[in-house]
Amino acid sequence: ALRQRQLLTQLIQQGKQEEAWKKIRARLLFAPNDVWFIHEAARLARRNGQLEDAVRYYQRGLRLMPQDAGMLNGLGLTHYDAGRFDDAEKYYRAALKAHPGYDACHNNYAILLEKMRRYDESLVQYQQALQARPDYIEARYGMSAVLAYIGRLDDAEREMRQVLKIQPADERCNTSLGMVLLQKGQYAEGWRRYQSRYAAKNPKRFFALPELKQPYWQGESLAGKTILVKTEQGMGDEIQFCRYLTRLKVEKQAARVIMLGRTALRPLISQLPNLDEYLVVADGQPLPAFDCWSMLLDLPQHFIASSQPFAPEGRYLNCDKARDACWTIAGNKLKVGLVWKGAVGHANDRNRSLPHLSVLAQLLELPGIEWVSLQKGTGENEVAEWPQLRPFGTLLKDYLDTASVIEQLDLVIGVDTSVIHLAGAMGKPCWVMLAATARDWRWQA
């Protein structure tokens, strides 16, 4: 039996899953009550995404050993993977009752509670995991993330620094600490650590850097040089941080500034003063000549020591006057634009977007207001239920169209999304609805 266990473990480690399954089935045919093999079958099925098979194997093992904390925990993990959070909680609690000091289960339970937005309870489970194993890096990092979510930034910073004291090369934690420090206004260290967002060794990196032979810009003078700046992350990031492009020429003496961006933003961003060229390059197309390059969100760190680290205040993006006639909003009422959902694919969308336009029902019933929907994509169909809301969102073709509508408004109300960043870039008054938890560092709130 010991030799068979060793062989199965070796097969799994070598990635020979088909052979491992043959070994499992053969063993359980002749020894159907071998709990060790049943447990391994359940674990292998869960790792392969065969969740219902995993549940059956775990239940089979628990019929033989009802108080086995490892299998109870595994069944909890399987239900978590399947999105059955109530079932997952039930089995985590059973595992902890059978083994109160089970550090990994405390950690798993904490992750579940965070997912269910029960943050205080999640912190308790992380603390219990760390009591059982003080050097449990995953639990300490998880706890630091929850602390950051609920706005306990000093506590989050302390725990993240503890993680990095033990694992200095943890790029995932470096990124998180960078965002906490940026939110606290500690910009020099914050932006330096935030560069870990694209580190090759970061298992949760936001994106991979392109392979370019030219050197990466480190903030030195650009006199006589051409710099290429590549966009990153969301549309709102490009709108918010493109203002630094103009500073490359004015303050760093760049001879030429090229932006590598997106088709949807090209008509809007290309109007920036001191931006020489806005490119949208498809895969395989050659880039123009340049001397150095940078990702867009790395630019601000090179202006921290200036008198205006966040660039001169005021409007820096404009609409196209030729398009304004297409978007006339007549009348003397207060004209207010509304956007209530962000990008569905955003990692923090559940904390940013409103569940439905009906959440704002009382607002929409206020008299004397001309309401204009700027919602594009997800959620724009909800406008049909509110005749007092003009459905402009469905008609907007690009951000320059959106800018033409915003130009005629008195106020824009919305959630954390690119339309709000555009309104801000145009100097338009905004009321922004920010989440009580998991607030983005960009808002400095």
mmCIF file of C-alpha atoms in Angstrom, residues 35-414:
data_model
loop_
_atom_site.group_PDB
_atom_site.id
_atom_site.type_symbol
_atom_site.label_atom_id
_atom_site.label_comp_id
_atom_site.label_asym_id
_atom_site.label_seq_id
_atom_site.Cartn_x
_atom_site.Cartn_y
_atom_site.Cartn_z
ATOM 1 C CA VAL A 35 -9.439 6.437 2.480
ATOM 2 C CA TRP A 36 -6.058 7.772 1.402
ATOM 3 C CA PHE A 37 -6.741 6.922 -2.265
ATOM 4 C CA ILE A 38 -10.291 8.262 -2.016
ATOM 5 C CA HIS A 39 -8.940 11.555 -0.656
ATOM 6 C CA GLU A 40 -6.337 11.788 -3.417
ATOM 7 C CA ALA A 41 -9.021 11.098 -6.028
ATOM 8 C CA ALA A 42 -11.125 13.925 -4.602
ATOM 9 C CA ARG A 43 -8.192 16.347 -4.596
ATOM 10 C CA LEU A 44 -7.184 15.451 -8.145
ATOM 11 C CA ALA A 45 -10.755 15.864 -9.400
ATOM 12 C CA ARG A 46 -11.058 19.285 -7.727
ATOM 13 C CA ARG A 47 -7.772 20.511 -9.190
ATOM 14 C CA ASN A 48 -8.991 19.443 -12.641
ATOM 15 C CA GLY A 49 -12.258 21.325 -12.229
ATOM 16 C CA GLN A 50 -14.287 18.094 -12.020
ATOM 17 C CA LEU A 51 -16.156 19.486 -9.050
ATOM 18 C CA GLU A 52 -19.107 17.122 -8.894
ATOM 19 C CA ASP A 53 -16.762 14.116 -9.086
ATOM 20 C CA ALA A 54 -14.722 15.680 -6.298
ATOM 21 C CA VAL A 55 -17.839 16.090 -4.144
ATOM 22 C CA ARG A 56 -18.713 12.420 -4.622
ATOM 23 C CA TYR A 57 -15.227 11.262 -3.670
ATOM 24 C CA TYR A 58 -15.123 13.520 -0.592
ATOM 25 C CA GLN A 59 -18.551 12.304 0.523
ATOM 26 C CA ARG A 60 -17.443 8.724 -0.005
ATOM 27 C CA GLY A 61 -14.406 9.315 2.192
ATOM 28 C CA LEU A 62 -16.432 11.081 4.874
ATOM 29 C CA ARG A 63 -18.799 8.151 5.137
ATOM 30 C CA LEU A 64 -15.759 6.157 6.261
ATOM 31 C CA MET A 65 -14.171 8.924 8.370
ATOM 32 C CA PRO A 66 -16.853 11.503 9.239
ATOM 33 C CA GLN A 67 -14.515 13.684 11.326
ATOM 34 C CA ASP A 68 -11.610 13.855 8.883
ATOM 35 C CA ALA A 69 -10.770 17.571 8.919
ATOM 36 C CA GLY A 70 -8.765 17.393 5.690
ATOM 37 C CA MET A 71 -11.658 15.975 3.703
ATOM 38 C CA LEU A 72 -14.148 18.369 5.317
ATOM 39 C CA ASN A 73 -11.881 21.248 4.340
ATOM 40 C CA GLY A 74 -11.495 19.831 0.823
ATOM 41 C CA LEU A 75 -15.247 19.537 0.429
ATOM 42 C CA GLY A 76 -15.549 23.155 1.567
ATOM 43 C CA LEU A 77 -12.993 24.191 -1.076
ATOM 44 C CA THR A 78 -14.904 22.281 -3.747
ATOM 45 C CA HIS A 79 -18.176 23.996 -2.898
ATOM 46 C CA TYR A 80 -16.340 27.358 -2.863
ATOM 47 C CA ASP A 81 -14.992 26.662 -6.363
ATOM 48 C CA ALA A 82 -18.536 25.849 -7.469
ATOM 49 C CA GLY A 83 -19.861 29.118 -6.024
ATOM 50 C CA ARG A 84 -21.913 27.346 -3.347
ATOM 51 C CA PHE A 85 -20.777 29.560 -0.516
ATOM 52 C CA ASP A 86 -23.279 28.435 2.130
ATOM 53 C CA ASP A 87 -22.234 24.802 1.651
ATOM 54 C CA ALA A 88 -18.577 25.791 1.718
ATOM 55 C CA GLU A 89 -19.049 27.583 5.022
ATOM 56 C CA LYS A 90 -20.830 24.590 6.523
ATOM 57 C CA TYR A 91 -17.915 22.259 5.771
ATOM 58 C CA TYR A 92 -15.230 24.737 6.828
ATOM 59 C CA ARG A 93 -16.951 25.093 10.164
ATOM 60 C CA ALA A 94 -17.202 21.305 10.507
ATOM 61 C CA ALA A 95 -13.485 20.948 9.713
ATOM 62 C CA LEU A 96 -12.564 23.561 12.330
ATOM 63 C CA LYS A 97 -14.781 21.847 14.889
ATOM 64 C CA ALA A 98 -12.922 18.595 14.222
ATOM 65 C CA HIS A 99 -9.528 20.364 14.233
ATOM 66 C CA PRO A 100 -9.696 23.833 15.863
ATOM 67 C CA GLY A 101 -6.075 24.724 15.035
ATOM 68 C CA TYR A 102 -6.325 23.882 11.328
ATOM 69 C CA ASP A 103 -4.444 26.855 9.885
ATOM 70 C CA ALA A 104 -5.154 26.178 6.193
ATOM 71 C CA CYS A 105 -8.877 25.830 6.859
ATOM 72 C CA HIS A 106 -8.933 29.087 8.833
ATOM 73 C CA ASN A 107 -7.294 30.714 5.806
ATOM 74 C CA ASN A 108 -9.794 29.170 3.373
ATOM 75 C CA TYR A 109 -12.696 30.235 5.565
ATOM 76 C CA ALA A 110 -11.295 33.780 5.728
ATOM 77 C CA ILE A 111 -11.144 33.940 1.917
ATOM 78 C CA LEU A 112 -14.769 32.796 1.725
ATOM 79 C CA LEU A 113 -15.912 35.373 4.278
ATOM 80 C CA GLU A 114 -14.116 38.144 2.380
ATOM 81 C CA LYS A 115 -15.875 37.025 -0.792
ATOM 82 C CA MET A 116 -19.180 37.246 1.101
ATOM 83 C CA ARG A 117 -18.208 40.775 2.280
ATOM 84 C CA ARG A 118 -18.139 39.712 5.920
ATOM 85 C CA TYR A 119 -14.842 41.492 6.449
ATOM 86 C CA ASP A 120 -14.687 41.581 10.251
ATOM 87 C CA GLU A 121 -15.325 37.842 10.451
ATOM 88 C CA SER A 122 -12.736 37.278 7.739
ATOM 89 C CA LEU A 123 -10.113 39.102 9.800
ATOM 90 C CA VAL A 124 -10.874 36.884 12.794
ATOM 91 C CA GLN A 125 -10.228 33.753 10.722
ATOM 92 C CA TYR A 126 -6.971 35.150 9.347
ATOM 93 C CA GLN A 127 -5.857 35.982 12.881
ATOM 94 C CA GLN A 128 -6.642 32.446 14.023
ATOM 95 C CA ALA A 129 -4.677 31.031 11.093
ATOM 96 C CA LEU A 130 -1.699 33.162 12.139
ATOM 97 C CA GLN A 131 -2.049 32.140 15.760
ATOM 98 C CA ALA A 132 -1.737 28.549 14.632
ATOM 99 C CA ARG A 133 1.152 29.340 12.273
ATOM 100 C CA PRO A 134 2.783 32.774 12.688
ATOM 101 C CA ASP A 135 4.863 32.391 9.507
ATOM 102 C CA TYR A 136 1.804 31.665 7.337
ATOM 103 C CA ILE A 137 2.514 34.117 4.508
ATOM 104 C CA GLU A 138 -0.712 33.551 2.561
ATOM 105 C CA ALA A 139 -2.826 34.245 5.635
ATOM 106 C CA ARG A 140 -0.894 37.401 6.491
ATOM 107 C CA TYR A 141 -1.124 38.686 2.935
ATOM 108 C CA GLY A 142 -4.834 37.861 2.793
ATOM 109 C CA MET A 143 -5.421 39.701 6.049
ATOM 110 C CA SER A 144 -3.514 42.731 4.748
ATOM 111 C CA ALA A 145 -5.725 42.806 1.642
ATOM 112 C CA VAL A 146 -8.906 42.789 3.738
ATOM 113 C CA LEU A 147 -7.529 45.565 5.931
ATOM 114 C CA ALA A 148 -6.865 47.612 2.807
ATOM 115 C CA TYR A 149 -10.385 46.877 1.514
ATOM 116 C CA ILE A 150 -12.017 48.294 4.623
ATOM 117 C CA GLY A 151 -9.788 51.352 4.708
ATOM 118 C CA ARG A 152 -7.509 50.386 7.608
ATOM 119 C CA LEU A 153 -4.517 51.479 5.587
ATOM 120 C CA ASP A 154 -1.981 51.755 8.412
ATOM 121 C CA ASP A 155 -2.769 48.213 9.559
ATOM 122 C CA ALA A 156 -2.650 46.955 5.972
ATOM 123 C CA GLU A 157 0.746 48.588 5.449
ATOM 124 C CA ARG A 158 2.094 47.007 8.633
ATOM 125 C CA GLU A 159 1.032 43.497 7.603
ATOM 126 C CA MET A 160 2.297 43.899 4.035
ATOM 127 C CA ARG A 161 5.686 45.046 5.276
ATOM 128 C CA GLN A 162 5.775 41.986 7.530
ATOM 129 C CA VAL A 163 5.142 39.767 4.503
ATOM 130 C CA LEU A 164 7.923 41.496 2.578
ATOM 131 C CA LYS A 165 10.270 41.184 5.543
ATOM 132 C CA ILE A 166 9.931 37.423 5.208
ATOM 133 C CA GLN A 167 9.604 37.340 1.393
ATOM 134 C CA PRO A 168 11.190 40.505 -0.064
ATOM 135 C CA ALA A 169 10.625 39.314 -3.625
ATOM 136 C CA ASP A 170 6.854 38.869 -3.242
ATOM 137 C CA GLU A 171 5.859 41.078 -6.201
ATOM 138 C CA ARG A 172 2.152 40.538 -5.573
ATOM 139 C CA CYS A 173 2.551 42.076 -2.112
ATOM 140 C CA ASN A 174 4.814 44.822 -3.466
ATOM 141 C CA THR A 175 2.021 45.835 -5.844
ATOM 142 C CA SER A 176 -0.571 45.859 -3.060
ATOM 143 C CA LEU A 177 1.693 47.849 -0.759
ATOM 144 C CA GLY A 178 2.325 50.296 -3.583
ATOM 145 C CA MET A 179 -1.414 50.923 -3.956
ATOM 146 C CA VAL A 180 -1.856 51.361 -0.194
ATOM 147 C CA LEU A 181 1.004 53.876 -0.075
ATOM 148 C CA LEU A 182 -0.378 55.783 -3.064
ATOM 149 C CA GLN A 183 -3.734 56.003 -1.330
ATOM 150 C CA LYS A 184 -1.966 57.324 1.787
ATOM 151 C CA GLY A 185 -0.121 59.968 -0.230
ATOM 152 C CA GLN A 186 3.320 58.349 0.104
ATOM 153 C CA TYR A 187 3.968 58.741 -3.593
ATOM 154 C CA ALA A 188 7.705 58.156 -4.012
ATOM 155 C CA GLU A 189 7.737 54.692 -2.471
ATOM 156 C CA GLY A 190 4.204 53.971 -3.611
ATOM 157 C CA TRP A 191 4.896 54.444 -7.310
ATOM 158 C CA ARG A 192 8.179 52.572 -7.074
ATOM 159 C CA ARG A 193 6.475 49.528 -5.577
ATOM 160 C CA TYR A 194 3.511 49.859 -7.943
ATOM 161 C CA GLN A 195 5.870 48.960 -10.788
ATOM 162 C CA SER A 196 5.603 45.381 -9.540
ATOM 163 C CA ARG A 197 2.169 45.279 -11.207
ATOM 164 C CA TYR A 198 3.906 44.034 -14.359
ATOM 165 C CA ALA A 199 6.842 42.121 -12.796
ATOM 166 C CA ALA A 200 7.467 38.824 -14.557
ATOM 167 C CA LYS A 201 7.512 36.960 -11.224
ATOM 168 C CA ASN A 202 4.205 38.441 -10.053
ATOM 169 C CA PRO A 203 1.586 35.635 -10.212
ATOM 170 C CA LYS A 204 -1.117 38.326 -10.293
ATOM 171 C CA ARG A 205 0.561 40.777 -12.630
ATOM 172 C CA PHE A 206 -1.795 43.138 -14.417
ATOM 173 C CA PHE A 207 -0.138 42.680 -17.810
ATOM 174 C CA ALA A 208 3.151 41.662 -19.413
ATOM 175 C CA LEU A 209 5.575 44.299 -20.653
ATOM 176 C CA PRO A 210 6.193 44.323 -24.406
ATOM 177 C CA GLU A 211 9.589 43.172 -25.588
ATOM 178 C CA LEU A 212 11.305 46.303 -26.871
ATOM 179 C CA LYS A 213 15.031 46.786 -27.427
ATOM 180 C CA GLN A 214 14.978 50.472 -26.497
ATOM 181 C CA PRO A 215 15.701 51.346 -22.824
ATOM 182 C CA TYR A 216 12.923 51.965 -20.320
ATOM 183 C CA TRP A 217 12.707 55.628 -19.335
ATOM 184 C CA GLN A 218 13.870 56.332 -15.760
ATOM 185 C CA GLY A 219 12.984 60.024 -15.522
ATOM 186 C CA GLU A 220 16.118 61.548 -17.058
ATOM 187 C CA SER A 221 16.076 64.504 -19.449
ATOM 188 C CA LEU A 222 14.543 63.736 -22.834
ATOM 189 C CA ALA A 223 16.266 66.595 -24.659
ATOM 190 C CA GLY A 224 16.638 65.660 -28.317
ATOM 191 C CA LYS A 225 14.922 62.284 -27.795
ATOM 192 C CA THR A 226 11.683 60.616 -28.829
ATOM 193 C CA ILE A 227 9.733 58.753 -26.157
ATOM 194 C CA LEU A 228 7.026 56.158 -26.764
ATOM 195 C CA VAL A 229 4.355 55.810 -24.043
ATOM 196 C CA LYS A 230 2.139 52.731 -24.004
ATOM 197 C CA THR A 231 -1.367 52.725 -22.534
ATOM 198 C CA GLU A 232 -2.403 50.204 -19.892
ATOM 199 C CA GLN A 233 -5.320 48.946 -17.837
ATOM 200 C CA GLY A 234 -8.684 50.668 -18.350
ATOM 201 C CA MET A 235 -9.952 53.472 -20.569
ATOM 202 C CA GLY A 236 -10.302 55.668 -17.489
ATOM 203 C CA ASP A 237 -6.598 55.233 -16.718
ATOM 204 C CA GLU A 238 -5.637 56.567 -20.128
ATOM 205 C CA ILE A 239 -7.996 59.523 -19.782
ATOM 206 C CA GLN A 240 -6.816 60.298 -16.250
ATOM 207 C CA PHE A 241 -3.070 59.990 -16.812
ATOM 208 C CA CYS A 242 -2.689 61.190 -20.409
ATOM 209 C CA ARG A 243 -2.150 64.714 -19.048
ATOM 210 C CA TYR A 244 1.393 63.650 -18.170
ATOM 211 C CA LEU A 245 2.151 63.262 -21.871
ATOM 212 C CA THR A 246 2.187 67.020 -22.339
ATOM 213 C CA ARG A 247 4.640 67.378 -19.472
ATOM 214 C CA LEU A 248 7.203 65.161 -21.176
ATOM 215 C CA LYS A 249 7.826 67.891 -23.686
ATOM 216 C CA VAL A 250 7.318 70.929 -21.460
ATOM 217 C CA GLU A 251 9.286 69.740 -18.395
ATOM 218 C CA LYS A 252 11.499 66.924 -19.680
ATOM 219 C CA GLN A 253 12.318 68.623 -23.015
ATOM 220 C CA ALA A 254 11.314 65.640 -25.165
ATOM 221 C CA ALA A 255 11.809 66.282 -28.877
ATOM 222 C CA ARG A 256 8.908 64.039 -29.771
ATOM 223 C CA VAL A 257 6.157 62.269 -27.772
ATOM 224 C CA ILE A 258 4.321 59.268 -29.218
ATOM 225 C CA MET A 259 1.349 57.610 -27.537
ATOM 226 C CA LEU A 260 0.522 53.977 -28.270
ATOM 227 C CA GLY A 261 -3.140 53.626 -27.345
ATOM 228 C CA ARG A 262 -6.596 52.408 -28.310
ATOM 229 C CA THR A 263 -8.880 53.017 -31.263
ATOM 230 C CA ALA A 264 -11.798 54.166 -29.080
ATOM 231 C CA LEU A 265 -9.721 56.923 -27.472
ATOM 232 C CA ARG A 266 -7.691 58.066 -30.444
ATOM 233 C CA PRO A 267 -10.011 60.941 -31.543
ATOM 234 C CA LEU A 268 -10.106 62.248 -27.977
ATOM 235 C CA ILE A 269 -6.513 61.879 -26.753
ATOM 236 C CA SER A 270 -4.815 62.868 -30.014
ATOM 237 C CA GLN A 271 -5.939 66.475 -29.428
ATOM 238 C CA LEU A 272 -3.626 66.841 -26.403
ATOM 239 C CA PRO A 273 -1.155 69.714 -26.713
ATOM 240 C CA ASN A 274 2.474 68.636 -27.142
ATOM 241 C CA LEU A 275 1.478 65.114 -28.196
ATOM 242 C CA ASP A 276 3.105 64.544 -31.580
ATOM 243 C CA GLU A 277 1.472 61.281 -32.589
ATOM 244 C CA TYR A 278 -1.222 58.914 -31.325
ATOM 245 C CA LEU A 279 -0.843 55.401 -32.697
ATOM 246 C CA VAL A 280 -2.991 52.303 -32.620
ATOM 247 C CA VAL A 281 -0.698 49.512 -33.759
ATOM 248 C CA ALA A 282 -2.020 46.076 -34.627
ATOM 249 C CA ASP A 283 0.029 42.949 -33.919
ATOM 250 C CA GLY A 284 2.906 42.607 -36.324
ATOM 251 C CA GLN A 285 2.964 46.226 -37.462
ATOM 252 C CA PRO A 286 6.302 48.037 -37.031
ATOM 253 C CA LEU A 287 6.625 50.889 -34.549
ATOM 254 C CA PRO A 288 8.126 54.240 -35.522
ATOM 255 C CA ALA A 289 11.638 55.107 -34.381
ATOM 256 C CA PHE A 290 12.000 56.112 -30.715
ATOM 257 C CA ASP A 291 14.797 56.344 -28.165
ATOM 258 C CA CYS A 292 13.117 55.185 -24.944
ATOM 259 C CA TRP A 293 9.695 54.152 -23.706
ATOM 260 C CA SER A 294 7.437 53.913 -20.649
ATOM 261 C CA MET A 295 4.105 52.543 -19.511
ATOM 262 C CA LEU A 296 1.597 55.345 -18.985
ATOM 263 C CA LEU A 297 1.079 54.898 -15.236
ATOM 264 C CA ASP A 298 4.806 55.022 -14.562
ATOM 265 C CA LEU A 299 4.996 58.652 -15.728
ATOM 266 C CA PRO A 300 3.681 60.379 -12.546
ATOM 267 C CA GLN A 301 6.552 59.153 -10.374
ATOM 268 C CA HIS A 302 8.947 61.329 -12.359
ATOM 269 C CA PHE A 303 7.050 64.522 -11.486
ATOM 270 C CA ILE A 304 6.560 63.987 -7.742
ATOM 271 C CA ALA A 305 9.270 66.484 -6.840
ATOM 272 C CA SER A 306 7.811 69.196 -9.089
ATOM 273 C CA SER A 307 5.699 72.085 -7.858
ATOM 274 C CA GLN A 308 2.612 70.441 -9.393
ATOM 275 C CA PRO A 309 3.058 66.669 -9.034
ATOM 276 C CA PHE A 310 -0.381 65.888 -10.429
ATOM 277 C CA ALA A 311 -0.061 68.228 -13.409
ATOM 278 C CA PRO A 312 -1.635 71.685 -13.698
ATOM 279 C CA GLU A 313 -5.247 71.754 -12.600
ATOM 280 C CA GLY A 314 -7.984 72.537 -15.070
ATOM 281 C CA ARG A 315 -9.341 71.237 -18.322
ATOM 282 C CA TYR A 316 -7.018 69.282 -20.579
ATOM 283 C CA LEU A 317 -9.423 67.404 -22.906
ATOM 284 C CA ASN A 318 -11.985 68.960 -25.225
ATOM 285 C CA CYS A 319 -14.922 67.970 -27.389
ATOM 286 C CA ASP A 320 -15.123 68.317 -31.145
ATOM 287 C CA LYS A 321 -17.151 71.465 -31.913
ATOM 288 C CA ALA A 322 -18.152 69.985 -35.262
ATOM 289 C CA ARG A 323 -19.976 67.181 -33.434
ATOM 290 C CA ASP A 324 -21.758 69.321 -30.853
ATOM 291 C CA ALA A 325 -24.706 70.032 -33.138
ATOM 292 C CA CYS A 326 -25.524 66.315 -33.194
ATOM 293 C CA TRP A 327 -25.989 66.242 -29.425
ATOM 294 C CA THR A 328 -27.998 69.375 -28.654
ATOM 295 C CA ILE A 329 -29.831 69.285 -25.331
ATOM 296 C CA ALA A 330 -32.357 72.110 -25.445
ATOM 297 C CA GLY A 331 -34.253 73.698 -22.585
ATOM 298 C CA ASN A 332 -33.522 75.627 -19.411
ATOM 299 C CA LYS A 333 -33.615 72.722 -16.966
ATOM 300 C CA LEU A 334 -30.563 71.610 -15.024
ATOM 301 C CA LYS A 335 -28.853 69.116 -17.328
ATOM 302 C CA VAL A 336 -27.391 66.122 -15.510
ATOM 303 C CA GLY A 337 -25.619 63.116 -17.002
ATOM 304 C CA LEU A 338 -25.777 59.733 -15.321
ATOM 305 C CA VAL A 339 -23.642 56.585 -15.500
ATOM 306 C CA TRP A 340 -24.185 53.738 -13.022
ATOM 307 C CA LYS A 341 -22.108 50.790 -14.183
ATOM 308 C CA GLY A 342 -18.467 50.244 -15.077
ATOM 309 C CA ALA A 343 -16.767 47.495 -17.055
ATOM 310 C CA VAL A 344 -18.100 44.051 -16.149
ATOM 311 C CA GLY A 345 -14.665 42.489 -16.512
ATOM 312 C CA HIS A 346 -13.054 44.786 -13.927
ATOM 313 C CA ALA A 347 -11.746 42.860 -10.923
ATOM 314 C CA ASN A 348 -13.454 45.270 -8.519
ATOM 315 C CA ASP A 349 -16.683 45.724 -10.478
ATOM 316 C CA ARG A 350 -18.875 44.317 -7.699
ATOM 317 C CA ASN A 351 -17.727 47.191 -5.482
ATOM 318 C CA ARG A 352 -17.872 49.870 -8.189
ATOM 319 C CA SER A 353 -21.078 49.368 -10.162
ATOM 320 C CA LEU A 354 -24.647 49.773 -8.976
ATOM 321 C CA PRO A 355 -26.728 46.592 -9.258
ATOM 322 C CA HIS A 356 -29.470 48.372 -11.213
ATOM 323 C CA LEU A 357 -30.582 51.851 -12.239
ATOM 324 C CA SER A 358 -33.575 51.479 -9.906
ATOM 325 C CA VAL A 359 -31.206 52.151 -6.990
ATOM 326 C CA LEU A 360 -31.355 55.799 -8.108
ATOM 327 C CA ALA A 361 -35.168 55.901 -8.415
ATOM 328 C CA GLN A 362 -35.612 58.704 -5.865
ATOM 329 C CA LEU A 363 -32.972 60.787 -7.610
ATOM 330 C CA LEU A 364 -34.663 60.389 -10.985
ATOM 331 C CA GLU A 365 -37.967 61.563 -9.552
ATOM 332 C CA LEU A 366 -36.583 65.008 -8.620
ATOM 333 C CA PRO A 367 -38.337 67.770 -10.613
ATOM 334 C CA GLY A 368 -36.709 70.381 -12.836
ATOM 335 C CA ILE A 369 -33.903 68.163 -14.136
ATOM 336 C CA GLU A 370 -33.122 67.003 -17.668
ATOM 337 C CA TRP A 371 -31.597 63.563 -17.088
ATOM 338 C CA VAL A 372 -29.225 62.201 -19.729
ATOM 339 C CA SER A 373 -27.970 58.622 -19.789
ATOM 340 C CA LEU A 374 -24.272 58.279 -20.585
ATOM 341 C CA GLN A 375 -24.366 54.541 -19.863
ATOM 342 C CA LYS A 376 -22.819 52.490 -22.652
ATOM 343 C CA GLY A 377 -22.906 48.701 -22.882
ATOM 344 C CA THR A 378 -23.886 46.826 -19.724
ATOM 345 C CA GLY A 379 -26.900 48.477 -18.092
ATOM 346 C CA GLU A 380 -27.946 50.719 -20.973
ATOM 347 C CA ASN A 381 -31.089 48.585 -21.526
ATOM 348 C CA GLU A 382 -32.313 49.620 -18.047
ATOM 349 C CA VAL A 383 -33.016 53.125 -19.394
ATOM 350 C CA ALA A 384 -36.212 51.844 -21.036
ATOM 351 C CA GLU A 385 -37.879 51.711 -17.606
ATOM 352 C CA TRP A 386 -37.275 55.442 -17.018
ATOM 353 C CA PRO A 387 -38.846 57.696 -19.676
ATOM 354 C CA GLN A 388 -37.467 60.826 -17.964
ATOM 355 C CA LEU A 389 -33.919 59.660 -18.783
ATOM 356 C CA ARG A 390 -32.745 60.510 -22.308
ATOM 357 C CA PRO A 391 -31.032 57.381 -23.741
ATOM 358 C CA PHE A 392 -27.931 58.921 -25.288
ATOM 359 C CA GLY A 393 -25.679 56.025 -24.288
ATOM 360 C CA THR A 394 -26.905 53.747 -27.056
ATOM 361 C CA LEU A 395 -26.096 56.414 -29.672
ATOM 362 C CA LEU A 396 -22.537 57.215 -28.599
ATOM 363 C CA LYS A 397 -19.956 55.842 -31.028
ATOM 364 C CA ASP A 398 -16.755 56.889 -29.275
ATOM 365 C CA TYR A 399 -15.434 59.014 -26.424
ATOM 366 C CA LEU A 400 -15.445 62.144 -28.550
ATOM 367 C CA ASP A 401 -19.221 61.738 -28.895
ATOM 368 C CA THR A 402 -19.421 61.331 -25.117
ATOM 369 C CA ALA A 403 -17.343 64.486 -24.683
ATOM 370 C CA SER A 404 -19.770 66.436 -26.911
ATOM 371 C CA VAL A 405 -22.672 65.426 -24.670
ATOM 372 C CA ILE A 406 -20.765 66.162 -21.460
ATOM 373 C CA GLU A 407 -19.904 69.617 -22.794
ATOM 374 C CA GLN A 408 -23.597 70.558 -22.658
ATOM 375 C CA LEU A 409 -24.248 69.224 -19.157
ATOM 376 C CA ASP A 410 -24.211 71.117 -15.872
ATOM 377 C CA LEU A 411 -23.265 68.074 -13.797
ATOM 378 C CA VAL A 412 -22.256 64.439 -14.203
ATOM 379 C CA ILE A 413 -23.183 61.847 -11.564
ATOM 380 C CA GLY A 414 -21.678 58.390 -11.739
#
